[in-house]
Coordinates of C-alpha atoms in Angstrom, one line a residue:
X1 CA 63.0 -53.5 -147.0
X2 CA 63.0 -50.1 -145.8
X3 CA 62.3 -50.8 -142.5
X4 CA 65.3 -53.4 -142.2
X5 CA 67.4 -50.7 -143.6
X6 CA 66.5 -48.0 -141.0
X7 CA 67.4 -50.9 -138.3
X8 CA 70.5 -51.5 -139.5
X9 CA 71.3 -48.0 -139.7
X10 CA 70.3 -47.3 -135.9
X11 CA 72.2 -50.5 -135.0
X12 CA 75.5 -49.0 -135.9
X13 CA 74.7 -45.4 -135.4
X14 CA 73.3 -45.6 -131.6
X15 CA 75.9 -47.1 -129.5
X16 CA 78.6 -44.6 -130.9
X17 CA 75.7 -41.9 -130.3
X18 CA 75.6 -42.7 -126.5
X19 CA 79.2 -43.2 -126.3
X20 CA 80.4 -39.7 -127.3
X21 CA 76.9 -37.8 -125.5
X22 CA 78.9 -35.3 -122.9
X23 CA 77.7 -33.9 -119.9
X24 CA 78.7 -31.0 -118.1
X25 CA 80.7 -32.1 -114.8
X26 CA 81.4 -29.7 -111.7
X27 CA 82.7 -29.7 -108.6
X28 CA 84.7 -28.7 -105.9
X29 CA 88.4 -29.3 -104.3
X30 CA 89.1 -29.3 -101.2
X31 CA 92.2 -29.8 -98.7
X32 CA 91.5 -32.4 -96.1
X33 CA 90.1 -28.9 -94.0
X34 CA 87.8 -28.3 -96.0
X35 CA 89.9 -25.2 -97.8
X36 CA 89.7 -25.0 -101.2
X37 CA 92.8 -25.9 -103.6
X38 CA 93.2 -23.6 -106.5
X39 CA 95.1 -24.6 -110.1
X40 CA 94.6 -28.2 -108.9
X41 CA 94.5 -29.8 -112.6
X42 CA 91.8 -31.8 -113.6
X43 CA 92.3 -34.0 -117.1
X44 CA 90.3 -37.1 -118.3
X45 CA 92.3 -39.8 -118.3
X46 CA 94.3 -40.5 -121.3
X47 CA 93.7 -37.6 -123.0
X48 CA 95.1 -33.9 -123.0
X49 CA 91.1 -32.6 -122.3
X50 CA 90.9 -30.8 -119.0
X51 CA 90.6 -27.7 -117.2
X52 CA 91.5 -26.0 -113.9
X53 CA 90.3 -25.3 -110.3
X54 CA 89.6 -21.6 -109.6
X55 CA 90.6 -19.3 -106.8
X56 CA 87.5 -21.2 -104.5
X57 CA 88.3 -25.0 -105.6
X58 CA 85.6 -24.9 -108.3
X59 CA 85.7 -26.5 -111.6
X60 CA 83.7 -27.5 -114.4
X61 CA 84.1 -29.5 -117.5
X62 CA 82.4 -31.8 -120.2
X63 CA 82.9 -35.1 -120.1
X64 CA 81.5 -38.6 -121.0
X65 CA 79.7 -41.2 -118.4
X66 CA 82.4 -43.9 -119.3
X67 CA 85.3 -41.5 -118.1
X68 CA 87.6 -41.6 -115.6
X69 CA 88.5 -37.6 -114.0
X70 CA 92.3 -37.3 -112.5
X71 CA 92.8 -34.8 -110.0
X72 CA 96.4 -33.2 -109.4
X73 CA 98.3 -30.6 -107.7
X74 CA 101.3 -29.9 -106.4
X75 CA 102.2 -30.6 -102.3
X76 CA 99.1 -33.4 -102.7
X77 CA 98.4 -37.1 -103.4
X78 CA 96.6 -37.6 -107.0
X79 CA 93.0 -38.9 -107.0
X80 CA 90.8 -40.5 -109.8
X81 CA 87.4 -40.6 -109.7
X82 CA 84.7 -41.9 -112.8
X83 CA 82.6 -39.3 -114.2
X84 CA 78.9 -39.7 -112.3
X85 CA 76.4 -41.1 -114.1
X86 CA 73.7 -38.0 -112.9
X87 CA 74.5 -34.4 -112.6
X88 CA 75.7 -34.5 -109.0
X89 CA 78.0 -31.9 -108.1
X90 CA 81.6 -33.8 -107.1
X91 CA 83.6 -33.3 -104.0
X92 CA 86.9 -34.1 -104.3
X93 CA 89.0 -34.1 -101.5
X94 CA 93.0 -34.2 -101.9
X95 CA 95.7 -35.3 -98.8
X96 CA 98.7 -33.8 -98.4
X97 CA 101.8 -35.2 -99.2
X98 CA 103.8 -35.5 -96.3
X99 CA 107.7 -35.7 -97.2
X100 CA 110.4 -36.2 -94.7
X101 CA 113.4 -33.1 -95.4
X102 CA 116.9 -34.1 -94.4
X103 CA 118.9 -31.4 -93.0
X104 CA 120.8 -29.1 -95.4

């Protein structure tokens, strides 16, 4: 009985375990020139979590392996990309927007 109980308690408890286990995510952002973008904002899709690039493009934050990361800033093209599954370092690399300006 006891151990029936103790199976049905890790058979609920474990897949909401794994789900909610963060890892620390870093990176850097770049231009398409290899400069790095500062303030580019960083939040995990549909949520208000996130954080910031600093002065050299670098970031970090936690996040989960089911995540999806969504890189913005303004002058360049959005990007997602999913969380890695490993703790590799992520290089994101954002295009410039190129707009057409009418004459004033």
């Amino acid at each position: 009985m006891k151990n029936g109980l103790t199976f049905l308690v890790l058979w609920f408890v474990l897949p909401f375990y794994s789900q909610t286990t963060e890892t620390i995510i870093s990176g850097r952002v770049t231009d398409v020139w290899d400069t790095p973008i500062p303030n580019v904002n960083i939040l995990l899709k549909g949520t208000q979590r996130g954080t910031q690039t600093d002065a050299e493009g670098l970031f970090s934050l936690n996040a989960n392996a089911n995540e999806v990361l969504v890189f913005s800033s303004l002058g360049y093209g959005s990007y997602e990309s999913a969380v890695p599954e490993t703790g590799e370092e992520l290089k994101i690399v954002l295009s410039p927007m190129v707009t057409d300006l009418d004459e004033v």
